[in-house]
Amino acid sequence: ESLKTRAAQAQLAALAPDLLLVVAYGLILPRGVLAIPRHGCWNVHASLLPRWRGAAPIQRALLAGDTQTGVCLMQMEAGLDTGPVLLTRRTPIIAEDTGGSLHDRLAALGGEVLGIGLARLLAGTLPAAQTQATAGVSYAHKLDKAEAVLDFSKPAIELQRQVRAFDPWPVAAAEIAGERVRVWRAQALPASTATAGTAPGGMLGATRAGIDLATAAGVLRVTELQRAGARRISAADYLNARPELRARR
């Protein structure tokens, strides 16, 4: 539960570790722990440092509209993800990526980069750690469930990113024609003359293709959603349950 106590650090030191490995650990290691292994402590971090230091780098990259991300194998120091980087692997962020799909791809890359780092350490060919740049630093603050509520006073493209980033947790939420639902899939569409005069969040149309909602800029088409206490369904199935909405064209 904590590595701050003398007893915990003594127990760890008694193992005489060569190296400590940290992956998705939510606490900062105390200086006393960092000094225990003879090769120090490594962290596998799911971003291209110094961008997105902190707790939620995967989701923050999606929310920001980043086009690429990756994994860094980092030599840990006292700061929050500030240590020098040993190895890096990159991957593009594609239009279909969600928080879940990107997590899984980065997990695989993390395993790769860690395996390479360990092999090079054993062979004595580990490259010198590179100090992180001082420019481009950003922090990936921990996710809050309140962030999942879609604010239609924002542009549609930002809301689409929210939906993708918060899948599978905490899942985007919105109100559609008076009903609160979870939104699993949505697409940003350009504005048209039909959107003029409709307040953000107002319904513009409801067809089997999706439910179109007005935003500050553009249209958000919801294509997969979930009612309270029910399973995920397509927009077409949702309209079967709420046929009164289908007349809104």
PDB file of C-alpha atoms in Angstrom:
ATOM      1  CA  GLU A   1       0.000   0.000   0.000  1.00  0.00           C
ATOM      2  CA  SER A   2       2.921   2.334   0.613  1.00  0.00           C
ATOM      3  CA  LEU A   3       6.670   2.310   0.134  1.00  0.00           C
ATOM      4  CA  LYS A   4       7.250   5.311   2.396  1.00  0.00           C
ATOM      5  CA  THR A   5       7.777   3.435   5.654  1.00  0.00           C
ATOM      6  CA  ARG A   6      11.195   2.311   6.846  1.00  0.00           C
ATOM      7  CA  ALA A   7       9.877  -1.214   7.284  1.00  0.00           C
ATOM      8  CA  ALA A   8       8.692  -1.420   3.666  1.00  0.00           C
ATOM      9  CA  GLN A   9      11.967  -0.046   2.339  1.00  0.00           C
ATOM     10  CA  ALA A  10      13.996  -2.418   4.522  1.00  0.00           C
ATOM     11  CA  GLN A  11      11.961  -5.350   3.217  1.00  0.00           C
ATOM     12  CA  LEU A  12      12.601  -4.259  -0.340  1.00  0.00           C
ATOM     13  CA  ALA A  13      16.315  -3.678   0.266  1.00  0.00           C
ATOM     14  CA  ALA A  14      16.637  -7.171   1.753  1.00  0.00           C
ATOM     15  CA  LEU A  15      15.851  -8.590  -1.684  1.00  0.00           C
ATOM     16  CA  ALA A  16      18.979  -6.867  -3.046  1.00  0.00           C
ATOM     17  CA  PRO A  17      17.331  -6.124  -6.385  1.00  0.00           C
ATOM     18  CA  ASP A  18      19.374  -5.347  -9.471  1.00  0.00           C
ATOM     19  CA  LEU A  19      16.502  -3.352 -10.968  1.00  0.00           C
ATOM     20  CA  LEU A  20      12.958  -2.276 -10.136  1.00  0.00           C
ATOM     21  CA  LEU A  21      10.326  -2.044 -12.870  1.00  0.00           C
ATOM     22  CA  VAL A  22       7.245   0.154 -12.641  1.00  0.00           C
ATOM     23  CA  VAL A  23       4.256  -0.009 -14.997  1.00  0.00           C
ATOM     24  CA  ALA A  24       1.021   1.970 -14.427  1.00  0.00           C
ATOM     25  CA  TYR A  25       1.832   2.529 -10.753  1.00  0.00           C
ATOM     26  CA  GLY A  26      -0.166   5.413  -9.367  1.00  0.00           C
ATOM     27  CA  LEU A  27       2.311   6.630  -6.739  1.00  0.00           C
ATOM     28  CA  ILE A  28       5.709   8.330  -6.845  1.00  0.00           C
ATOM     29  CA  LEU A  29       8.542   6.160  -5.541  1.00  0.00           C
ATOM     30  CA  PRO A  30      10.350   7.715  -2.549  1.00  0.00           C
ATOM     31  CA  ARG A  31      14.013   8.627  -2.983  1.00  0.00           C
ATOM     32  CA  GLY A  32      14.928   5.856  -0.532  1.00  0.00           C
ATOM     33  CA  VAL A  33      13.365   3.273  -2.849  1.00  0.00           C
ATOM     34  CA  LEU A  34      14.939   4.725  -5.992  1.00  0.00           C
ATOM     35  CA  ALA A  35      18.369   4.278  -4.401  1.00  0.00           C
ATOM     36  CA  ILE A  36      17.940   0.590  -3.548  1.00  0.00           C
ATOM     37  CA  PRO A  37      18.536  -1.262  -6.871  1.00  0.00           C
ATOM     38  CA  ARG A  38      22.045  -1.083  -8.292  1.00  0.00           C
ATOM     39  CA  HIS A  39      20.639  -0.253 -11.747  1.00  0.00           C
ATOM     40  CA  GLY A  40      17.949   2.022 -10.346  1.00  0.00           C
ATOM     41  CA  CYS A  41      14.263   1.939 -11.270  1.00  0.00           C
ATOM     42  CA  TRP A  42      12.692   1.884 -14.722  1.00  0.00           C
ATOM     43  CA  ASN A  43       9.218   3.057 -15.679  1.00  0.00           C
ATOM     44  CA  VAL A  44       7.283   2.034 -18.797  1.00  0.00           C
ATOM     45  CA  HIS A  45       5.241   5.158 -19.594  1.00  0.00           C
ATOM     46  CA  ALA A  46       2.534   5.341 -22.277  1.00  0.00           C
ATOM     47  CA  SER A  47       3.409   8.622 -23.977  1.00  0.00           C
ATOM     48  CA  LEU A  48       6.189  10.362 -25.868  1.00  0.00           C
ATOM     49  CA  LEU A  49       7.800  12.231 -22.998  1.00  0.00           C
ATOM     50  CA  PRO A  50       7.870  15.042 -22.032  1.00  0.00           C
ATOM     51  CA  ARG A  51       4.356  15.208 -23.505  1.00  0.00           C
ATOM     52  CA  TRP A  52       1.705  13.791 -21.187  1.00  0.00           C
ATOM     53  CA  ARG A  53       3.543  13.122 -17.984  1.00  0.00           C
ATOM     54  CA  GLY A  54       1.158  11.862 -15.340  1.00  0.00           C
ATOM     55  CA  ALA A  55      -1.747   9.531 -14.708  1.00  0.00           C
ATOM     56  CA  ALA A  56      -3.854   9.445 -17.905  1.00  0.00           C
ATOM     57  CA  PRO A  57      -1.568   9.916 -20.939  1.00  0.00           C
ATOM     58  CA  ILE A  58      -3.595   7.697 -23.276  1.00  0.00           C
ATOM     59  CA  GLN A  59      -6.884   9.511 -22.813  1.00  0.00           C
ATOM     60  CA  ARG A  60      -5.280  12.961 -22.802  1.00  0.00           C
ATOM     61  CA  ALA A  61      -3.582  12.260 -26.135  1.00  0.00           C
ATOM     62  CA  LEU A  62      -6.939  11.314 -27.669  1.00  0.00           C
ATOM     63  CA  LEU A  63      -8.712  14.328 -26.181  1.00  0.00           C
ATOM     64  CA  ALA A  64      -6.062  16.674 -27.561  1.00  0.00           C
ATOM     65  CA  GLY A  65      -6.329  15.234 -31.060  1.00  0.00           C
ATOM     66  CA  ASP A  66      -2.718  14.009 -31.117  1.00  0.00           C
ATOM     67  CA  THR A  67      -1.828  12.114 -34.288  1.00  0.00           C
ATOM     68  CA  GLN A  68       0.825   9.926 -32.681  1.00  0.00           C
ATOM     69  CA  THR A  69       1.868   8.611 -29.299  1.00  0.00           C
ATOM     70  CA  GLY A  70       4.120   5.868 -28.017  1.00  0.00           C
ATOM     71  CA  VAL A  71       5.913   4.307 -25.094  1.00  0.00           C
ATOM     72  CA  CYS A  72       9.023   5.465 -23.262  1.00  0.00           C
ATOM     73  CA  LEU A  73      11.284   3.319 -21.112  1.00  0.00           C
ATOM     74  CA  MET A  74      12.464   5.825 -18.541  1.00  0.00           C
ATOM     75  CA  GLN A  75      15.074   5.866 -15.772  1.00  0.00           C
ATOM     76  CA  MET A  76      13.077   7.025 -12.770  1.00  0.00           C
ATOM     77  CA  GLU A  77      13.977   9.976 -10.570  1.00  0.00           C
ATOM     78  CA  ALA A  78      12.193  11.875  -7.833  1.00  0.00           C
ATOM     79  CA  GLY A  79       9.965  13.978 -10.134  1.00  0.00           C
ATOM     80  CA  LEU A  80       6.708  12.899 -11.798  1.00  0.00           C
ATOM     81  CA  ASP A  81       7.773  11.177 -15.041  1.00  0.00           C
ATOM     82  CA  THR A  82      10.713  13.558 -15.388  1.00  0.00           C
ATOM     83  CA  GLY A  83      13.541  11.023 -15.648  1.00  0.00           C
ATOM     84  CA  PRO A  84      15.797  10.509 -18.672  1.00  0.00           C
ATOM     85  CA  VAL A  85      14.541   8.224 -21.443  1.00  0.00           C
ATOM     86  CA  LEU A  86      16.348   5.019 -22.405  1.00  0.00           C
ATOM     87  CA  LEU A  87      14.226   3.754 -25.305  1.00  0.00           C
ATOM     88  CA  THR A  88      11.154   4.921 -27.242  1.00  0.00           C
ATOM     89  CA  ARG A  89       8.610   3.248 -29.525  1.00  0.00           C
ATOM     90  CA  ARG A  90       6.042   5.243 -31.526  1.00  0.00           C
ATOM     91  CA  THR A  91       2.604   4.455 -32.965  1.00  0.00           C
ATOM     92  CA  PRO A  92       0.109   6.552 -34.944  1.00  0.00           C
ATOM     93  CA  ILE A  93      -3.260   7.391 -33.426  1.00  0.00           C
ATOM     94  CA  ILE A  94      -5.857   6.400 -36.028  1.00  0.00           C
ATOM     95  CA  ALA A  95      -9.393   7.732 -36.416  1.00  0.00           C
ATOM     96  CA  GLU A  96     -10.937   4.552 -35.002  1.00  0.00           C
ATOM     97  CA  ASP A  97      -8.819   4.453 -31.839  1.00  0.00           C
ATOM     98  CA  THR A  98     -10.507   4.516 -28.458  1.00  0.00           C
ATOM     99  CA  GLY A  99      -8.996   4.658 -25.002  1.00  0.00           C
ATOM    100  CA  GLY A 100      -9.256   0.869 -24.912  1.00  0.00           C
ATOM    101  CA  SER A 101      -7.746   0.080 -28.306  1.00  0.00           C
ATOM    102  CA  LEU A 102      -4.880   2.517 -27.808  1.00  0.00           C
ATOM    103  CA  HIS A 103      -4.234   1.139 -24.315  1.00  0.00           C
ATOM    104  CA  ASP A 104      -3.929  -2.400 -25.703  1.00  0.00           C
ATOM    105  CA  ARG A 105      -1.576  -1.370 -28.515  1.00  0.00           C
ATOM    106  CA  LEU A 106       0.628   0.617 -26.148  1.00  0.00           C
ATOM    107  CA  ALA A 107       0.670  -2.275 -23.671  1.00  0.00           C
ATOM    108  CA  ALA A 108       2.112  -4.505 -26.386  1.00  0.00           C
ATOM    109  CA  LEU A 109       4.674  -1.846 -27.330  1.00  0.00           C
ATOM    110  CA  GLY A 110       5.537  -1.463 -23.664  1.00  0.00           C
ATOM    111  CA  GLY A 111       6.295  -5.155 -23.403  1.00  0.00           C
ATOM    112  CA  GLU A 112       8.510  -4.901 -26.479  1.00  0.00           C
ATOM    113  CA  VAL A 113      10.495  -1.908 -25.284  1.00  0.00           C
ATOM    114  CA  LEU A 114      10.962  -3.404 -21.821  1.00  0.00           C
ATOM    115  CA  GLY A 115      12.204  -6.691 -23.279  1.00  0.00           C
ATOM    116  CA  ILE A 116      14.686  -4.853 -25.489  1.00  0.00           C
ATOM    117  CA  GLY A 117      15.884  -2.732 -22.572  1.00  0.00           C
ATOM    118  CA  LEU A 118      16.446  -5.758 -20.330  1.00  0.00           C
ATOM    119  CA  ALA A 119      18.300  -7.629 -23.069  1.00  0.00           C
ATOM    120  CA  ARG A 120      20.588  -4.647 -23.701  1.00  0.00           C
ATOM    121  CA  LEU A 121      21.217  -4.183 -19.986  1.00  0.00           C
ATOM    122  CA  LEU A 122      22.296  -7.814 -19.680  1.00  0.00           C
ATOM    123  CA  ALA A 123      24.502  -7.489 -22.765  1.00  0.00           C
ATOM    124  CA  GLY A 124      26.062  -4.226 -21.572  1.00  0.00           C
ATOM    125  CA  THR A 125      24.809  -2.361 -24.653  1.00  0.00           C
ATOM    126  CA  LEU A 126      22.105  -0.210 -23.080  1.00  0.00           C
ATOM    127  CA  PRO A 127      22.173   3.279 -24.644  1.00  0.00           C
ATOM    128  CA  ALA A 128      22.803   6.290 -22.436  1.00  0.00           C
ATOM    129  CA  ALA A 129      19.600   7.767 -21.071  1.00  0.00           C
ATOM    130  CA  GLN A 130      18.557  10.994 -22.805  1.00  0.00           C
ATOM    131  CA  THR A 131      17.455  13.947 -20.694  1.00  0.00           C
ATOM    132  CA  GLN A 132      13.921  15.026 -21.477  1.00  0.00           C
ATOM    133  CA  ALA A 133      13.444  18.276 -23.376  1.00  0.00           C
ATOM    134  CA  THR A 134      12.327  21.288 -21.398  1.00  0.00           C
ATOM    135  CA  ALA A 135       9.984  22.368 -24.217  1.00  0.00           C
ATOM    136  CA  GLY A 136       6.700  20.591 -24.901  1.00  0.00           C
ATOM    137  CA  VAL A 137       6.015  19.476 -21.339  1.00  0.00           C
ATOM    138  CA  SER A 138       2.365  18.663 -20.636  1.00  0.00           C
ATOM    139  CA  TYR A 139       0.577  16.866 -17.812  1.00  0.00           C
ATOM    140  CA  ALA A 140      -2.032  14.142 -18.150  1.00  0.00           C
ATOM    141  CA  HIS A 141      -4.180  14.747 -15.102  1.00  0.00           C
ATOM    142  CA  LYS A 142      -6.152  11.872 -13.621  1.00  0.00           C
ATOM    143  CA  LEU A 143      -9.547  11.270 -15.215  1.00  0.00           C
ATOM    144  CA  ASP A 144     -12.658  12.504 -13.442  1.00  0.00           C
ATOM    145  CA  LYS A 145     -16.086  11.002 -14.190  1.00  0.00           C
ATOM    146  CA  ALA A 146     -17.504  14.515 -14.447  1.00  0.00           C
ATOM    147  CA  GLU A 147     -15.403  15.027 -17.592  1.00  0.00           C
ATOM    148  CA  ALA A 148     -17.439  12.381 -19.391  1.00  0.00           C
ATOM    149  CA  VAL A 149     -20.547  14.568 -19.702  1.00  0.00           C
ATOM    150  CA  LEU A 150     -20.698  15.971 -23.227  1.00  0.00           C
ATOM    151  CA  ASP A 151     -20.926  19.756 -23.380  1.00  0.00           C
ATOM    152  CA  PHE A 152     -22.611  20.674 -26.665  1.00  0.00           C
ATOM    153  CA  SER A 153     -21.368  24.244 -26.437  1.00  0.00           C
ATOM    154  CA  LYS A 154     -18.075  22.748 -27.645  1.00  0.00           C
ATOM    155  CA  PRO A 155     -17.303  21.827 -31.287  1.00  0.00           C
ATOM    156  CA  ALA A 156     -18.404  18.424 -32.556  1.00  0.00           C
ATOM    157  CA  ILE A 157     -14.828  17.300 -33.184  1.00  0.00           C
ATOM    158  CA  GLU A 158     -13.967  17.789 -29.508  1.00  0.00           C
ATOM    159  CA  LEU A 159     -17.025  15.798 -28.443  1.00  0.00           C
ATOM    160  CA  GLN A 160     -16.090  12.991 -30.817  1.00  0.00           C
ATOM    161  CA  ARG A 161     -12.663  12.845 -29.177  1.00  0.00           C
ATOM    162  CA  GLN A 162     -14.309  12.685 -25.755  1.00  0.00           C
ATOM    163  CA  VAL A 163     -16.417   9.715 -26.800  1.00  0.00           C
ATOM    164  CA  ARG A 164     -13.355   7.886 -28.090  1.00  0.00           C
ATOM    165  CA  ALA A 165     -11.097   8.779 -25.164  1.00  0.00           C
ATOM    166  CA  PHE A 166     -13.599   7.728 -22.475  1.00  0.00           C
ATOM    167  CA  ASP A 167     -14.235   4.281 -23.972  1.00  0.00           C
ATOM    168  CA  PRO A 168     -14.131   1.984 -21.958  1.00  0.00           C
ATOM    169  CA  TRP A 169     -14.073   4.298 -18.902  1.00  0.00           C
ATOM    170  CA  PRO A 170     -15.761   6.434 -17.692  1.00  0.00           C
ATOM    171  CA  VAL A 171     -17.862   6.451 -20.929  1.00  0.00           C
ATOM    172  CA  ALA A 172     -19.264   9.647 -22.398  1.00  0.00           C
ATOM    173  CA  ALA A 173     -22.741  10.711 -21.280  1.00  0.00           C
ATOM    174  CA  ALA A 174     -25.344  13.016 -22.836  1.00  0.00           C
ATOM    175  CA  GLU A 175     -29.004  13.901 -22.807  1.00  0.00           C
ATOM    176  CA  ILE A 176     -30.941  12.972 -25.938  1.00  0.00           C
ATOM    177  CA  ALA A 177     -34.491  14.306 -26.167  1.00  0.00           C
ATOM    178  CA  GLY A 178     -34.855  14.338 -22.398  1.00  0.00           C
ATOM    179  CA  GLU A 179     -33.197  10.990 -21.672  1.00  0.00           C
ATOM    180  CA  ARG A 180     -29.732  10.618 -20.133  1.00  0.00           C
ATOM    181  CA  VAL A 181     -27.702   7.982 -22.003  1.00  0.00           C
ATOM    182  CA  ARG A 182     -24.147   6.773 -22.325  1.00  0.00           C
ATOM    183  CA  VAL A 183     -22.564   7.454 -25.702  1.00  0.00           C
ATOM    184  CA  TRP A 184     -20.222   4.764 -27.041  1.00  0.00           C
ATOM    185  CA  ARG A 185     -19.791   5.803 -30.657  1.00  0.00           C
ATOM    186  CA  ALA A 186     -20.224   9.173 -32.344  1.00  0.00           C
ATOM    187  CA  GLN A 187     -19.041  10.978 -35.461  1.00  0.00           C
ATOM    188  CA  ALA A 188     -18.364  14.667 -36.044  1.00  0.00           C
ATOM    189  CA  LEU A 189     -20.051  16.030 -39.155  1.00  0.00           C
ATOM    190  CA  PRO A 190     -19.814  19.495 -40.736  1.00  0.00           C
ATOM    191  CA  ALA A 191     -22.519  22.067 -40.110  1.00  0.00           C
ATOM    192  CA  SER A 192     -25.226  22.675 -42.710  1.00  0.00           C
ATOM    193  CA  THR A 193     -28.073  25.116 -43.241  1.00  0.00           C
ATOM    194  CA  ALA A 194     -30.284  22.705 -41.253  1.00  0.00           C
ATOM    195  CA  THR A 195     -28.284  23.406 -38.089  1.00  0.00           C
ATOM    196  CA  ALA A 196     -28.973  27.146 -38.094  1.00  0.00           C
ATOM    197  CA  GLY A 197     -31.080  28.283 -35.157  1.00  0.00           C
ATOM    198  CA  THR A 198     -30.855  24.983 -33.238  1.00  0.00           C
ATOM    199  CA  ALA A 199     -29.482  25.317 -29.726  1.00  0.00           C
ATOM    200  CA  PRO A 200     -26.436  23.214 -28.807  1.00  0.00           C
ATOM    201  CA  GLY A 201     -27.604  19.743 -27.806  1.00  0.00           C
ATOM    202  CA  GLY A 202     -30.823  20.057 -29.786  1.00  0.00           C
ATOM    203  CA  MET A 203     -31.822  17.220 -32.097  1.00  0.00           C
ATOM    204  CA  LEU A 204     -31.437  17.874 -35.813  1.00  0.00           C
ATOM    205  CA  GLY A 205     -32.452  14.478 -37.104  1.00  0.00           C
ATOM    206  CA  ALA A 206     -32.914  10.846 -36.132  1.00  0.00           C
ATOM    207  CA  THR A 207     -32.488   8.069 -38.685  1.00  0.00           C
ATOM    208  CA  ARG A 208     -31.088   4.547 -38.733  1.00  0.00           C
ATOM    209  CA  ALA A 209     -27.726   6.100 -39.587  1.00  0.00           C
ATOM    210  CA  GLY A 210     -27.604   7.973 -36.280  1.00  0.00           C
ATOM    211  CA  ILE A 211     -28.995  10.689 -34.076  1.00  0.00           C
ATOM    212  CA  ASP A 212     -27.752  14.141 -35.079  1.00  0.00           C
ATOM    213  CA  LEU A 213     -27.235  16.736 -32.345  1.00  0.00           C
ATOM    214  CA  ALA A 214     -26.301  20.382 -32.739  1.00  0.00           C
ATOM    215  CA  THR A 215     -23.026  21.625 -31.276  1.00  0.00           C
ATOM    216  CA  ALA A 216     -21.130  24.920 -31.182  1.00  0.00           C
ATOM    217  CA  ALA A 217     -19.502  23.960 -34.479  1.00  0.00           C
ATOM    218  CA  GLY A 218     -20.705  21.083 -36.592  1.00  0.00           C
ATOM    219  CA  VAL A 219     -22.984  18.146 -35.837  1.00  0.00           C
ATOM    220  CA  LEU A 220     -22.394  15.177 -33.545  1.00  0.00           C
ATOM    221  CA  ARG A 221     -23.971  12.009 -34.935  1.00  0.00           C
ATOM    222  CA  VAL A 222     -24.481   9.403 -32.188  1.00  0.00           C
ATOM    223  CA  THR A 223     -24.350   5.896 -33.650  1.00  0.00           C
ATOM    224  CA  GLU A 224     -24.091   3.654 -30.564  1.00  0.00           C
ATOM    225  CA  LEU A 225     -25.482   4.347 -27.114  1.00  0.00           C
ATOM    226  CA  GLN A 226     -26.745   2.780 -23.901  1.00  0.00           C
ATOM    227  CA  ARG A 227     -29.856   3.464 -21.864  1.00  0.00           C
ATOM    228  CA  ALA A 228     -29.764   3.251 -18.071  1.00  0.00           C
ATOM    229  CA  GLY A 229     -29.666  -0.377 -16.943  1.00  0.00           C
ATOM    230  CA  ALA A 230     -29.551  -1.684 -20.511  1.00  0.00           C
ATOM    231  CA  ARG A 231     -26.943  -2.926 -22.960  1.00  0.00           C
ATOM    232  CA  ARG A 232     -25.150  -1.048 -25.721  1.00  0.00           C
ATOM    233  CA  ILE A 233     -27.281  -0.690 -28.847  1.00  0.00           C
ATOM    234  CA  SER A 234     -27.143   0.960 -32.245  1.00  0.00           C
ATOM    235  CA  ALA A 235     -28.924   4.228 -32.937  1.00  0.00           C
ATOM    236  CA  ALA A 236     -31.364   2.258 -35.119  1.00  0.00           C
ATOM    237  CA  ASP A 237     -32.325  -0.001 -32.195  1.00  0.00           C
ATOM    238  CA  TYR A 238     -32.643   3.019 -29.917  1.00  0.00           C
ATOM    239  CA  LEU A 239     -35.100   4.605 -32.351  1.00  0.00           C
ATOM    240  CA  ASN A 240     -37.122   1.392 -32.381  1.00  0.00           C
ATOM    241  CA  ALA A 241     -37.539   1.882 -28.631  1.00  0.00           C
ATOM    242  CA  ARG A 242     -38.339   5.594 -29.058  1.00  0.00           C
ATOM    243  CA  PRO A 243     -40.301   5.779 -32.330  1.00  0.00           C
ATOM    244  CA  GLU A 244     -41.486   9.311 -31.566  1.00  0.00           C
ATOM    245  CA  LEU A 245     -37.970  10.555 -32.381  1.00  0.00           C
ATOM    246  CA  ARG A 246     -37.965   9.192 -35.920  1.00  0.00           C
ATOM    247  CA  ALA A 247     -40.237  11.943 -37.133  1.00  0.00           C
ATOM    248  CA  ARG A 248     -37.564  14.516 -36.377  1.00  0.00           C
ATOM    249  CA  ARG A 249     -35.883  14.848 -39.754  1.00  0.00           C
TER     250      ARG A 249
END
